[in-house]
Amino acid sequence: MATQQDEGGVPFSIAHDLQQFRLLELPAGILELIDAPNPPALSIKSQAASRASGTPNPKAAYAVLCTPNKTFQLRQVQTSNSVFVTQPRLEGHGNEIPVPTTCAVASCTATLELHPTVESSAPYLKEALPIYDIIDGMVDVAGNGKSKTRILSDVPLSNGECEVGWKELIAFEFAGSSYRPSANTLAQVWKSINAAALAGGTKLDSQFLTEEILKAMDEEGYPSELITAIFRRLAADEQDTNGPWSCLDRTKTVHFVGITLLEAREGEANYLTAEFLNAWKDCVPESWRTDAELSTIKDAYVLPSTMTIAVKGVSASSAKTEDSTPKVGSSSRKWHERFGRARQR
Amino acid sequence: MPTIPLHISKTLHSTTENPLPPLLLTPSGLAILELQGTIHFPTPSSATTTSPSSDFTSNSSSTQVGKLVFPLYNPKLSDPADTKWMKRVYFYVGKHQRLNGEVKKLGKPFAIIRKRERREDVEMGGMEAVEGEGGLEVQEELEIVEVVRYKIVFSTRPEPVGGEEA
């Protein structure tokens, strides 16, 4: 026995200066990415400490690993075992001839696990972006001085998921800041787009030059970034939204206009259903009028009485004409509830 | 610093001869060994340690604590499909203790991550100091240096063995 272990064994040593290594457990999806010939960029993100809320952020230590379009929550798992990372070395101890040795170069007391999370980036972006609201032609909002890149880097979700939320909110960069428009603003800008398309004979559901509509709307003074963000949001699925051309999806657009008009009037007790339907039909191209029916936006509205209509629930996306402070408050309250649920689990 | 890039740079290549069975070999030579408990070894003194100058990758000293033995592993039988040898690994610690373990395929492989070595530290730091907006810290970067798919695990307590004659 003794001789066998002498001859057949691999010497094992422990380095005195241990290195700092971390072990990250790789689920199949991530492993495939890493093994791919051209692995995509991965990053570890954490949410920026929220300065708006005075309470300490319970998710301060919360970090995620992001692939281009997926997010995984990082969880540290302590282990009671000793886990060594070893490296081959040529070592001679005492006066012996150096022999290949397995040397422990790092000791890990915890490993990191990845748990896929599916979450919308919209609530994070809503909190981060000031509301761009046009009232009587005036915009009273202080820019945040943050670029889109800067905003997205603070959202603990993958870039792909951030882009989806960004597009959904019709967020835009303008004059060095990033904003999201209020429903009221969207309604105004959309009416103007529709008018410009009508005047110029542009068919919105076939390819048109974005620039033409922008020129036609030039005098109205809306940020062109906002107009193109609307086109991008309403683009037909196969449309390349980065080129000079735009093409809107009829179904998406009619739905969007209906919801936007409703949200713009949110808080008004007596918005007559008939009045809404007329406004809606007037806000879409002539040939689309027949689509502007309540069935198109089913599940999104309520009828408080037989005569009136209102948007369903207190939709957080409906940015009313109030200043943004109470909004921030309400969204951070939800934020808090979410923490609570996560912690109870 | 909300976003830390995690690079995949499996560029670490070991030139040192690796004494472990091929299944456990990785390009970087890094492997994982897990055991229950802790290895205690005497405080390093010059008598027990050597700084091997022959290998440039290891610039620190170490203490030899034992030997790994793969009793069922036969390097002459180079059939990769034969995995029976994985079932038994001995780890002799000191002269009187033996751990009984095995080689396990990890259900989820581990990525070994470390902070990225930054060769142009000064230059980079300077750049960021200029570009950084109010109080942006110097960016930390991580890299995956290896993906390990097997580990040697000793999950039982050590058993006593007879001392060596030497």
Short mmCIF file of C-alpha atoms in Angstrom, two decimals:
data_model
loop_
_atom_site.label_atom_id
_atom_site.label_comp_id
_atom_site.label_asym_id
_atom_site.label_seq_id
_atom_site.Cartn_x
_atom_site.Cartn_y
_atom_site.Cartn_z
CA MET A 1 0.00 0.00 0.00
CA ALA A 2 2.62 2.42 1.10
CA THR A 3 4.76 1.92 -1.94
CA GLN A 4 1.81 2.24 -4.27
CA GLN A 5 0.87 5.61 -2.97
CA ASP A 6 4.45 6.70 -3.16
CA GLU A 7 4.84 5.88 -6.80
CA GLY A 8 1.44 6.35 -8.38
CA GLY A 9 0.39 9.52 -6.67
CA VAL A 10 0.19 13.09 -7.78
CA PRO A 11 1.73 15.42 -5.22
CA PHE A 12 -0.77 17.95 -3.89
CA SER A 13 0.31 21.25 -2.44
CA ILE A 14 -1.30 24.44 -1.25
CA ALA A 15 0.07 27.81 -2.32
CA HIS A 16 0.81 30.25 0.45
CA ASP A 17 -0.42 33.22 -1.50
CA LEU A 18 -3.87 32.24 -2.66
CA GLN A 19 -5.33 34.02 -5.66
CA GLN A 20 -8.82 35.46 -5.88
CA PHE A 21 -10.97 33.30 -8.08
CA ARG A 22 -14.74 33.01 -8.10
CA LEU A 23 -16.69 30.01 -9.30
CA LEU A 24 -19.77 30.69 -11.36
CA GLU A 25 -22.17 27.88 -12.06
CA LEU A 26 -23.09 27.87 -15.73
CA PRO A 27 -26.61 26.89 -16.81
CA ALA A 28 -26.84 25.26 -20.23
CA GLY A 29 -27.87 28.44 -22.03
CA ILE A 30 -24.88 30.40 -20.82
CA LEU A 31 -22.49 27.52 -21.39
CA GLU A 32 -23.46 27.39 -25.05
CA LEU A 33 -22.75 31.08 -25.39
CA ILE A 34 -19.33 30.75 -23.81
CA ASP A 35 -18.43 27.73 -25.91
CA ALA A 36 -19.49 29.43 -29.13
CA PRO A 37 -16.67 30.41 -31.49
CA ASN A 38 -17.50 34.08 -31.09
CA PRO A 39 -18.89 34.42 -27.61
CA PRO A 40 -21.11 37.46 -27.10
CA ALA A 41 -20.35 40.15 -24.60
CA LEU A 42 -21.43 39.34 -21.07
CA SER A 43 -21.68 41.81 -18.27
CA ILE A 44 -22.54 41.98 -14.64
CA LYS A 45 -24.94 44.75 -13.80
CA SER A 46 -26.31 46.08 -10.60
CA GLN A 47 -28.93 48.67 -10.06
CA ALA A 48 -27.63 52.11 -9.25
CA ALA A 49 -28.42 53.16 -5.71
CA SER A 50 -31.68 54.99 -5.85
CA ARG A 51 -31.18 58.49 -4.59
CA ALA A 52 -34.85 59.38 -4.91
CA SER A 53 -36.02 57.17 -2.06
CA GLY A 54 -34.65 57.87 1.36
CA THR A 55 -34.90 54.26 2.49
CA PRO A 56 -31.81 52.17 2.05
CA ASN A 57 -32.09 50.04 -1.02
CA PRO A 58 -32.69 46.45 0.09
CA LYS A 59 -31.42 45.25 -3.26
CA ALA A 60 -28.09 46.99 -2.91
CA ALA A 61 -26.21 43.73 -3.14
CA TYR A 62 -28.31 42.52 -6.00
CA ALA A 63 -26.42 41.85 -9.18
CA VAL A 64 -27.32 40.22 -12.46
CA LEU A 65 -25.41 38.62 -15.27
CA CYS A 66 -26.55 39.80 -18.67
CA THR A 67 -26.15 38.19 -22.04
CA PRO A 68 -27.16 40.37 -25.01
CA ASN A 69 -30.83 39.61 -24.44
CA LYS A 70 -31.24 37.56 -21.26
CA THR A 71 -30.84 38.30 -17.60
CA PHE A 72 -29.74 35.99 -14.82
CA GLN A 73 -29.84 36.85 -11.18
CA LEU A 74 -26.59 36.13 -9.36
CA ARG A 75 -26.91 34.37 -6.05
CA GLN A 76 -24.02 33.63 -3.80
CA VAL A 77 -24.13 30.17 -2.23
CA GLN A 78 -21.90 29.49 0.74
CA THR A 79 -20.32 26.09 0.99
CA SER A 80 -19.07 24.42 4.12
CA ASN A 81 -16.65 22.33 2.12
CA SER A 82 -13.22 23.52 1.10
CA VAL A 83 -13.25 24.13 -2.64
CA PHE A 84 -9.84 24.55 -4.18
CA VAL A 85 -8.91 25.68 -7.64
CA THR A 86 -5.76 23.85 -8.60
CA GLN A 87 -3.08 24.41 -11.15
CA PRO A 88 -0.25 22.18 -12.30
CA ARG A 89 3.17 23.23 -11.17
CA LEU A 90 6.62 21.86 -11.23
CA GLU A 91 7.61 21.75 -7.62
CA GLY A 92 10.46 20.37 -5.65
CA HIS A 93 10.18 20.22 -1.93
CA GLY A 94 13.27 19.99 0.17
CA ASN A 95 16.06 18.64 -1.93
CA GLU A 96 13.93 16.57 -4.26
CA ILE A 97 13.95 16.87 -8.01
CA PRO A 98 10.99 19.05 -9.08
CA VAL A 99 8.01 16.94 -10.11
CA PRO A 100 4.67 17.86 -11.65
CA THR A 101 2.44 18.76 -8.75
CA THR A 102 -1.17 19.77 -8.39
CA CYS A 103 -1.16 22.98 -6.44
CA ALA A 104 -4.20 24.64 -4.89
CA VAL A 105 -3.90 28.26 -5.95
CA ALA A 106 -7.26 29.51 -4.72
CA SER A 107 -9.85 28.58 -2.15
CA CYS A 108 -13.49 29.46 -2.72
CA THR A 109 -15.87 29.62 0.21
CA ALA A 110 -18.83 30.50 -1.95
CA THR A 111 -19.98 29.80 -5.45
CA LEU A 112 -22.24 31.89 -7.63
CA GLU A 113 -25.45 30.54 -9.06
CA LEU A 114 -27.37 31.98 -11.96
CA HIS A 115 -31.13 32.12 -11.98
CA PRO A 116 -32.91 33.27 -15.11
CA THR A 117 -35.21 36.21 -14.56
CA VAL A 118 -37.80 37.53 -16.89
CA GLU A 119 -38.72 41.06 -16.08
CA SER A 120 -39.84 44.07 -18.00
CA SER A 121 -37.43 46.96 -18.14
CA ALA A 122 -40.30 49.42 -18.45
CA PRO A 123 -40.77 50.03 -14.69
CA TYR A 124 -37.06 50.79 -14.27
CA LEU A 125 -37.07 53.12 -17.24
CA LYS A 126 -40.23 54.83 -16.03
CA GLU A 127 -38.51 55.60 -12.79
CA ALA A 128 -35.36 56.82 -14.48
CA LEU A 129 -36.86 58.94 -17.24
CA PRO A 130 -38.46 62.35 -16.72
CA ILE A 131 -41.81 62.81 -18.43
CA TYR A 132 -41.83 64.96 -21.50
CA ASP A 133 -45.15 66.73 -21.37
CA ILE A 134 -46.28 69.45 -23.71
CA ILE A 135 -48.91 71.74 -22.22
CA ASP A 136 -50.10 74.61 -24.38
CA GLY A 137 -47.01 74.27 -26.50
CA MET A 138 -44.68 74.54 -23.53
CA VAL A 139 -42.54 71.86 -22.02
CA ASP A 140 -41.77 72.23 -18.38
CA VAL A 141 -39.37 69.48 -17.51
CA ALA A 142 -35.79 69.49 -16.36
CA GLY A 143 -33.59 67.18 -18.38
CA ASN A 144 -31.70 64.51 -16.54
CA GLY A 145 -28.58 65.10 -18.59
CA LYS A 146 -28.23 61.37 -19.13
CA SER A 147 -27.74 59.64 -22.42
CA LYS A 148 -29.66 56.52 -23.31
CA THR A 149 -26.51 54.46 -22.79
CA ARG A 150 -26.12 55.89 -19.32
CA ILE A 151 -29.75 55.20 -18.43
CA LEU A 152 -29.66 51.64 -19.74
CA SER A 153 -26.45 50.86 -17.88
CA ASP A 154 -28.32 51.53 -14.63
CA VAL A 155 -31.12 49.06 -15.38
CA PRO A 156 -30.33 45.60 -14.02
CA LEU A 157 -31.48 43.84 -17.18
CA SER A 158 -29.89 42.81 -20.44
CA ASN A 159 -29.49 45.30 -23.22
CA GLY A 160 -32.04 43.50 -25.37
CA GLU A 161 -34.67 43.71 -22.64
CA CYS A 162 -33.81 47.37 -22.03
CA GLU A 163 -34.28 48.14 -25.71
CA VAL A 164 -37.73 46.52 -25.67
CA GLY A 165 -38.78 48.70 -22.73
CA TRP A 166 -37.23 51.78 -24.28
CA LYS A 167 -39.19 51.26 -27.48
CA GLU A 168 -42.37 50.41 -25.59
CA LEU A 169 -42.23 53.67 -23.64
CA ILE A 170 -41.31 55.60 -26.81
CA ALA A 171 -38.40 56.98 -24.83
CA PHE A 172 -36.11 59.33 -26.70
CA GLU A 173 -32.91 61.28 -26.38
CA PHE A 174 -33.20 65.00 -26.87
CA ALA A 175 -30.77 67.82 -26.15
CA GLY A 176 -28.46 65.70 -24.04
CA SER A 177 -31.16 64.16 -21.89
CA SER A 178 -33.47 61.18 -22.08
CA TYR A 179 -37.23 61.43 -21.70
CA ARG A 180 -40.43 59.50 -22.05
CA PRO A 181 -43.46 61.28 -23.45
CA SER A 182 -46.74 61.65 -21.61
CA ALA A 183 -49.88 60.23 -23.19
CA ASN A 184 -51.02 63.79 -23.68
CA THR A 185 -47.86 64.59 -25.63
CA LEU A 186 -48.14 61.42 -27.67
CA ALA A 187 -51.72 62.25 -28.57
CA GLN A 188 -50.70 65.74 -29.76
CA VAL A 189 -47.72 64.52 -31.76
CA TRP A 190 -49.72 61.69 -33.29
CA LYS A 191 -52.47 64.05 -34.45
CA SER A 192 -49.79 66.15 -36.06
CA ILE A 193 -48.21 63.11 -37.76
CA ASN A 194 -51.60 62.05 -39.06
CA ALA A 195 -52.30 65.54 -40.36
CA ALA A 196 -48.89 65.75 -42.04
CA ALA A 197 -49.41 62.35 -43.67
CA LEU A 198 -52.82 63.39 -44.92
CA ALA A 199 -51.54 66.71 -46.29
CA GLY A 200 -48.61 65.09 -48.04
CA GLY A 201 -50.59 62.11 -49.30
CA THR A 202 -48.31 59.72 -47.40
CA LYS A 203 -49.60 56.23 -46.82
CA LEU A 204 -48.36 55.39 -43.37
CA ASP A 205 -48.70 51.64 -43.78
CA SER A 206 -46.44 51.48 -46.80
CA GLN A 207 -42.81 52.57 -46.87
CA PHE A 208 -42.35 56.32 -46.62
CA LEU A 209 -39.36 58.55 -46.05
CA THR A 210 -39.20 59.46 -42.38
CA GLU A 211 -37.60 62.73 -43.38
CA GLU A 212 -40.67 63.84 -45.36
CA ILE A 213 -42.96 63.63 -42.38
CA LEU A 214 -40.34 65.29 -40.17
CA LYS A 215 -40.07 68.18 -42.64
CA ALA A 216 -43.80 68.57 -42.86
CA MET A 217 -43.99 68.74 -39.07
CA ASP A 218 -40.97 70.98 -38.74
CA GLU A 219 -42.89 74.08 -37.75
CA GLU A 220 -44.64 72.41 -34.87
CA GLY A 221 -41.42 72.17 -32.93
CA TYR A 222 -41.72 68.62 -31.66
CA PRO A 223 -38.39 66.89 -31.14
CA SER A 224 -37.73 64.83 -34.27
CA GLU A 225 -36.28 62.18 -31.96
CA LEU A 226 -39.73 61.77 -30.42
CA ILE A 227 -41.40 61.45 -33.82
CA THR A 228 -38.96 58.80 -34.98
CA ALA A 229 -39.37 56.99 -31.65
CA ILE A 230 -43.11 56.81 -32.35
CA PHE A 231 -42.43 55.44 -35.85
CA ARG A 232 -40.12 52.86 -34.36
CA ARG A 233 -42.71 51.81 -31.79
CA LEU A 234 -45.39 51.43 -34.44
CA ALA A 235 -43.17 49.95 -37.13
CA ALA A 236 -44.25 46.84 -38.93
CA ASP A 237 -42.38 43.85 -37.56
CA GLU A 238 -40.27 43.30 -40.65
CA GLN A 239 -39.40 46.99 -40.98
CA ASP A 240 -35.77 47.98 -40.43
CA THR A 241 -36.18 50.92 -38.10
CA ASN A 242 -32.63 52.18 -38.47
CA GLY A 243 -32.85 53.13 -42.12
CA PRO A 244 -34.28 56.33 -43.65
CA TRP A 245 -37.59 54.60 -44.32
CA SER A 246 -40.51 54.00 -42.03
CA CYS A 247 -43.57 51.87 -42.40
CA LEU A 248 -46.24 51.61 -39.75
CA ASP A 249 -48.22 48.57 -38.77
CA ARG A 250 -51.89 49.32 -39.17
CA THR A 251 -53.10 47.14 -36.29
CA LYS A 252 -50.46 48.38 -33.87
CA THR A 253 -51.07 51.98 -34.83
CA VAL A 254 -54.85 51.94 -34.48
CA HIS A 255 -54.50 50.23 -31.11
CA PHE A 256 -51.84 52.68 -29.97
CA VAL A 257 -53.87 55.72 -31.00
CA GLY A 258 -56.94 54.45 -29.19
CA ILE A 259 -55.10 53.73 -25.95
CA THR A 260 -53.15 56.96 -26.12
CA LEU A 261 -56.27 59.06 -26.58
CA LEU A 262 -57.90 57.32 -23.63
CA GLU A 263 -54.86 57.74 -21.43
CA ALA A 264 -54.50 61.38 -22.38
CA ARG A 265 -57.96 61.94 -20.95
CA GLU A 266 -57.39 59.81 -17.89
CA GLY A 267 -58.79 61.35 -14.76
CA GLU A 268 -61.66 62.98 -16.54
CA ALA A 269 -64.81 61.52 -15.13
CA ASN A 270 -67.11 62.02 -18.07
CA TYR A 271 -65.37 61.12 -21.27
CA LEU A 272 -68.22 60.14 -23.52
CA THR A 273 -67.71 56.90 -25.38
CA ALA A 274 -69.15 58.38 -28.54
CA GLU A 275 -66.85 61.37 -28.30
CA PHE A 276 -63.86 59.09 -27.81
CA LEU A 277 -64.75 56.93 -30.80
CA ASN A 278 -65.14 59.97 -33.00
CA ALA A 279 -61.81 61.42 -31.85
CA TRP A 280 -60.16 58.07 -32.43
CA LYS A 281 -61.54 57.69 -35.95
CA ASP A 282 -60.45 61.23 -36.73
CA CYS A 283 -56.93 60.50 -35.59
CA VAL A 284 -56.25 57.62 -37.95
CA PRO A 285 -55.93 57.65 -41.73
CA GLU A 286 -59.26 57.69 -43.53
CA SER A 287 -59.07 54.10 -44.73
CA TRP A 288 -58.40 52.82 -41.20
CA ARG A 289 -61.46 54.40 -39.59
CA THR A 290 -63.36 51.13 -39.55
CA ASP A 291 -60.66 49.62 -37.31
CA ALA A 292 -61.27 52.16 -34.57
CA GLU A 293 -63.78 50.05 -32.69
CA LEU A 294 -63.92 49.20 -29.00
CA SER A 295 -63.16 45.57 -29.82
CA THR A 296 -59.70 46.68 -31.02
CA ILE A 297 -58.74 47.83 -27.53
CA LYS A 298 -60.71 45.27 -25.54
CA ASP A 299 -59.32 44.61 -22.06
CA ALA A 300 -57.82 48.10 -22.00
CA TYR A 301 -60.88 50.16 -21.16
CA VAL A 302 -63.75 50.23 -18.72
CA LEU A 303 -67.18 51.72 -19.12
CA PRO A 304 -68.01 53.52 -15.87
CA SER A 305 -71.51 54.18 -17.21
CA THR A 306 -73.42 53.37 -20.36
CA MET A 307 -72.31 56.67 -21.84
CA THR A 308 -68.74 57.09 -20.69
CA ILE A 309 -65.41 55.38 -21.12
CA ALA A 310 -62.15 55.36 -19.18
CA VAL A 311 -58.83 53.64 -19.41
CA LYS A 312 -58.69 50.46 -17.40
CA GLY A 313 -56.91 50.53 -14.08
CA VAL A 314 -54.39 53.17 -13.12
CA SER A 315 -52.05 52.45 -15.94
CA ALA A 316 -48.63 53.62 -14.94
CA SER A 317 -47.78 54.39 -18.54
CA SER A 318 -50.37 57.11 -18.64
CA ALA A 319 -48.36 60.10 -17.71
CA LYS A 320 -50.78 62.78 -16.67
CA THR A 321 -50.16 66.45 -16.70
CA GLU A 322 -49.05 66.49 -13.06
CA ASP A 323 -45.40 67.07 -12.41
CA SER A 324 -43.31 63.96 -12.16
CA THR A 325 -42.77 63.92 -8.39
CA PRO A 326 -45.88 61.98 -7.37
CA LYS A 327 -45.23 59.59 -10.23
CA VAL A 328 -41.79 58.81 -8.95
CA GLY A 329 -43.31 58.24 -5.56
CA SER A 330 -45.91 55.82 -6.81
CA SER A 331 -43.49 53.81 -8.88
CA SER A 332 -41.00 53.54 -6.06
CA ARG A 333 -43.79 52.31 -3.84
CA LYS A 334 -44.42 49.50 -6.29
CA TRP A 335 -40.71 48.94 -6.38
CA HIS A 336 -40.81 48.41 -2.68
CA GLU A 337 -43.66 45.92 -2.88
CA ARG A 338 -41.65 43.99 -5.37
CA PHE A 339 -38.73 43.76 -2.94
CA GLY A 340 -41.05 42.50 -0.28
CA ARG A 341 -42.38 39.74 -2.47
CA ALA A 342 -38.89 38.75 -3.54
CA ARG A 343 -37.75 38.55 0.05
CA GLN A 344 -40.70 36.53 1.23
CA ARG A 345 -39.97 33.88 -1.34
CA MET B 1 -20.23 51.26 -11.38
CA PRO B 2 -23.38 49.53 -12.36
CA THR B 3 -22.03 47.58 -15.35
CA ILE B 4 -18.97 45.40 -15.17
CA PRO B 5 -17.89 43.66 -18.35
CA LEU B 6 -17.32 39.94 -18.01
CA HIS B 7 -14.86 38.91 -20.69
CA ILE B 8 -14.48 35.40 -21.96
CA SER B 9 -10.77 35.01 -22.37
CA LYS B 10 -9.72 31.44 -22.28
CA THR B 11 -6.26 32.50 -23.28
CA LEU B 12 -4.54 31.24 -20.19
CA HIS B 13 -2.47 28.30 -21.32
CA SER B 14 -0.42 26.24 -19.02
CA THR B 15 2.88 25.01 -20.29
CA THR B 16 3.54 22.93 -17.22
CA GLU B 17 3.12 19.19 -17.46
CA ASN B 18 -0.19 18.33 -15.86
CA PRO B 19 -0.06 15.19 -13.75
CA LEU B 20 -3.84 14.71 -13.58
CA PRO B 21 -5.77 12.26 -15.79
CA PRO B 22 -6.64 13.79 -19.20
CA LEU B 23 -10.34 14.06 -18.37
CA LEU B 24 -9.52 16.63 -15.72
CA LEU B 25 -7.22 18.62 -17.95
CA THR B 26 -8.21 22.06 -19.13
CA PRO B 27 -6.26 24.39 -21.40
CA SER B 28 -5.32 26.57 -18.47
CA GLY B 29 -4.57 23.56 -16.29
CA LEU B 30 -7.07 24.76 -13.71
CA ALA B 31 -9.10 22.08 -11.95
CA ILE B 32 -11.47 21.94 -9.00
CA LEU B 33 -11.00 19.86 -5.88
CA GLU B 34 -13.58 19.87 -3.13
CA LEU B 35 -13.29 18.28 0.27
CA GLN B 36 -15.21 18.22 3.47
CA GLY B 37 -13.37 20.07 6.18
CA THR B 38 -10.18 22.03 6.07
CA ILE B 39 -6.59 21.14 5.47
CA HIS B 40 -4.37 22.33 8.25
CA PHE B 41 -0.72 22.56 7.55
CA PRO B 42 2.18 23.94 9.49
CA THR B 43 2.95 27.58 9.08
CA PRO B 44 5.27 27.90 6.14
CA SER B 45 8.91 27.82 6.99
CA SER B 46 11.85 27.77 4.66
CA ALA B 47 12.43 24.11 5.41
CA THR B 48 9.16 22.91 3.89
CA THR B 49 8.84 25.25 0.98
CA THR B 50 10.52 25.80 -2.30
CA SER B 51 10.16 28.51 -4.84
CA PRO B 52 10.63 26.62 -8.04
CA SER B 53 12.57 28.84 -10.34
CA SER B 54 12.16 26.39 -13.19
CA ASP B 55 8.54 27.35 -13.72
CA PHE B 56 7.84 30.97 -14.39
CA THR B 57 4.11 30.68 -13.84
CA SER B 58 4.46 29.93 -10.18
CA ASN B 59 6.09 32.75 -8.38
CA SER B 60 4.90 31.89 -4.94
CA SER B 61 5.87 29.16 -2.57
CA SER B 62 3.70 26.31 -1.42
CA THR B 63 3.45 23.51 1.09
CA GLN B 64 3.05 19.95 -0.05
CA VAL B 65 0.25 18.46 2.01
CA GLY B 66 -0.33 15.11 0.40
CA LYS B 67 -0.83 13.02 -2.67
CA LEU B 68 -3.69 12.28 -5.01
CA VAL B 69 -3.93 8.70 -6.16
CA PHE B 70 -6.20 7.40 -8.89
CA PRO B 71 -5.99 3.66 -8.10
CA LEU B 72 -8.22 2.51 -10.95
CA TYR B 73 -6.74 4.81 -13.53
CA ASN B 74 -4.45 3.18 -16.04
CA PRO B 75 -2.83 5.63 -18.46
CA LYS B 76 -1.95 2.77 -20.82
CA LEU B 77 -5.62 1.97 -21.35
CA SER B 78 -6.42 5.11 -23.24
CA ASP B 79 -10.09 4.41 -23.76
CA PRO B 80 -11.90 7.67 -23.07
CA ALA B 81 -15.20 5.82 -22.73
CA ASP B 82 -13.94 3.97 -19.71
CA THR B 83 -15.02 6.00 -16.73
CA LYS B 84 -14.76 3.37 -14.01
CA TRP B 85 -11.57 4.91 -12.71
CA MET B 86 -13.53 8.05 -11.82
CA LYS B 87 -15.26 6.20 -9.01
CA ARG B 88 -12.19 6.08 -6.81
CA VAL B 89 -9.69 8.72 -5.85
CA TYR B 90 -7.56 8.65 -2.74
CA PHE B 91 -6.15 11.74 -1.19
CA TYR B 92 -3.43 10.98 1.30
CA VAL B 93 -3.01 13.89 3.64
CA GLY B 94 0.09 13.87 5.78
CA LYS B 95 1.16 10.38 6.69
CA HIS B 96 -1.81 8.95 8.51
CA GLN B 97 -4.97 10.11 6.84
CA ARG B 98 -6.69 9.14 3.66
CA LEU B 99 -9.73 10.70 2.04
CA ASN B 100 -11.90 8.58 -0.17
CA GLY B 101 -13.40 10.39 -3.10
CA GLU B 102 -14.32 10.36 -6.76
CA VAL B 103 -14.21 12.36 -9.94
CA LYS B 104 -17.60 13.83 -10.71
CA LYS B 105 -18.95 15.37 -13.86
CA LEU B 106 -20.51 18.68 -12.90
CA GLY B 107 -24.19 18.99 -13.72
CA LYS B 108 -23.56 22.64 -14.33
CA PRO B 109 -19.96 23.40 -15.20
CA PHE B 110 -18.19 26.13 -13.32
CA ALA B 111 -16.67 29.19 -14.89
CA ILE B 112 -13.56 30.31 -13.09
CA ILE B 113 -13.65 34.07 -12.87
CA ARG B 114 -11.01 36.51 -11.81
CA LYS B 115 -10.42 40.22 -11.98
CA ARG B 116 -8.90 41.14 -15.26
CA GLU B 117 -5.24 41.93 -15.21
CA ARG B 118 -4.76 45.36 -16.60
CA ARG B 119 -1.44 45.96 -18.16
CA GLU B 120 -2.08 49.56 -19.11
CA ASP B 121 -3.22 50.49 -15.66
CA VAL B 122 -1.82 53.98 -15.61
CA GLU B 123 -2.92 54.91 -19.08
CA MET B 124 -6.43 53.56 -18.63
CA GLY B 125 -6.82 55.23 -15.29
CA GLY B 126 -5.81 58.52 -16.82
CA MET B 127 -8.31 58.19 -19.64
CA GLU B 128 -11.17 57.49 -17.34
CA ALA B 129 -10.33 60.27 -15.00
CA VAL B 130 -10.81 62.63 -17.95
CA GLU B 131 -13.92 61.01 -19.38
CA GLY B 132 -15.62 59.96 -16.20
CA GLU B 133 -18.61 62.00 -15.18
CA GLY B 134 -18.72 63.15 -11.59
CA GLY B 135 -17.41 60.46 -9.30
CA LEU B 136 -17.48 57.59 -11.77
CA GLU B 137 -15.15 55.02 -10.35
CA VAL B 138 -12.45 53.31 -12.29
CA GLN B 139 -14.11 50.48 -14.14
CA GLU B 140 -13.63 47.01 -12.78
CA GLU B 141 -13.43 44.20 -15.28
CA LEU B 142 -13.81 40.46 -14.83
CA GLU B 143 -12.87 37.59 -17.05
CA ILE B 144 -13.76 33.95 -17.34
CA VAL B 145 -10.42 32.21 -17.55
CA GLU B 146 -11.67 28.65 -17.72
CA VAL B 147 -14.73 26.45 -17.79
CA VAL B 148 -14.34 23.36 -15.63
CA ARG B 149 -16.62 20.39 -16.23
CA TYR B 150 -15.32 17.87 -13.72
CA LYS B 151 -14.33 18.06 -10.12
CA ILE B 152 -12.56 15.80 -7.70
CA VAL B 153 -14.71 15.56 -4.61
CA PHE B 154 -14.00 14.05 -1.22
CA SER B 155 -17.25 14.07 0.65
CA THR B 156 -16.41 11.77 3.54
CA ARG B 157 -14.31 12.23 6.60
CA PRO B 158 -10.70 11.07 6.43
CA GLU B 159 -9.90 7.52 7.53
CA PRO B 160 -6.69 6.56 9.28
CA VAL B 161 -4.06 4.65 7.34
CA GLY B 162 -0.77 3.08 8.40
CA GLY B 163 2.28 5.29 8.36
CA GLU B 164 4.96 5.00 5.78
CA GLU B 165 8.22 3.37 6.59
CA ALA B 166 10.14 6.32 5.38
#
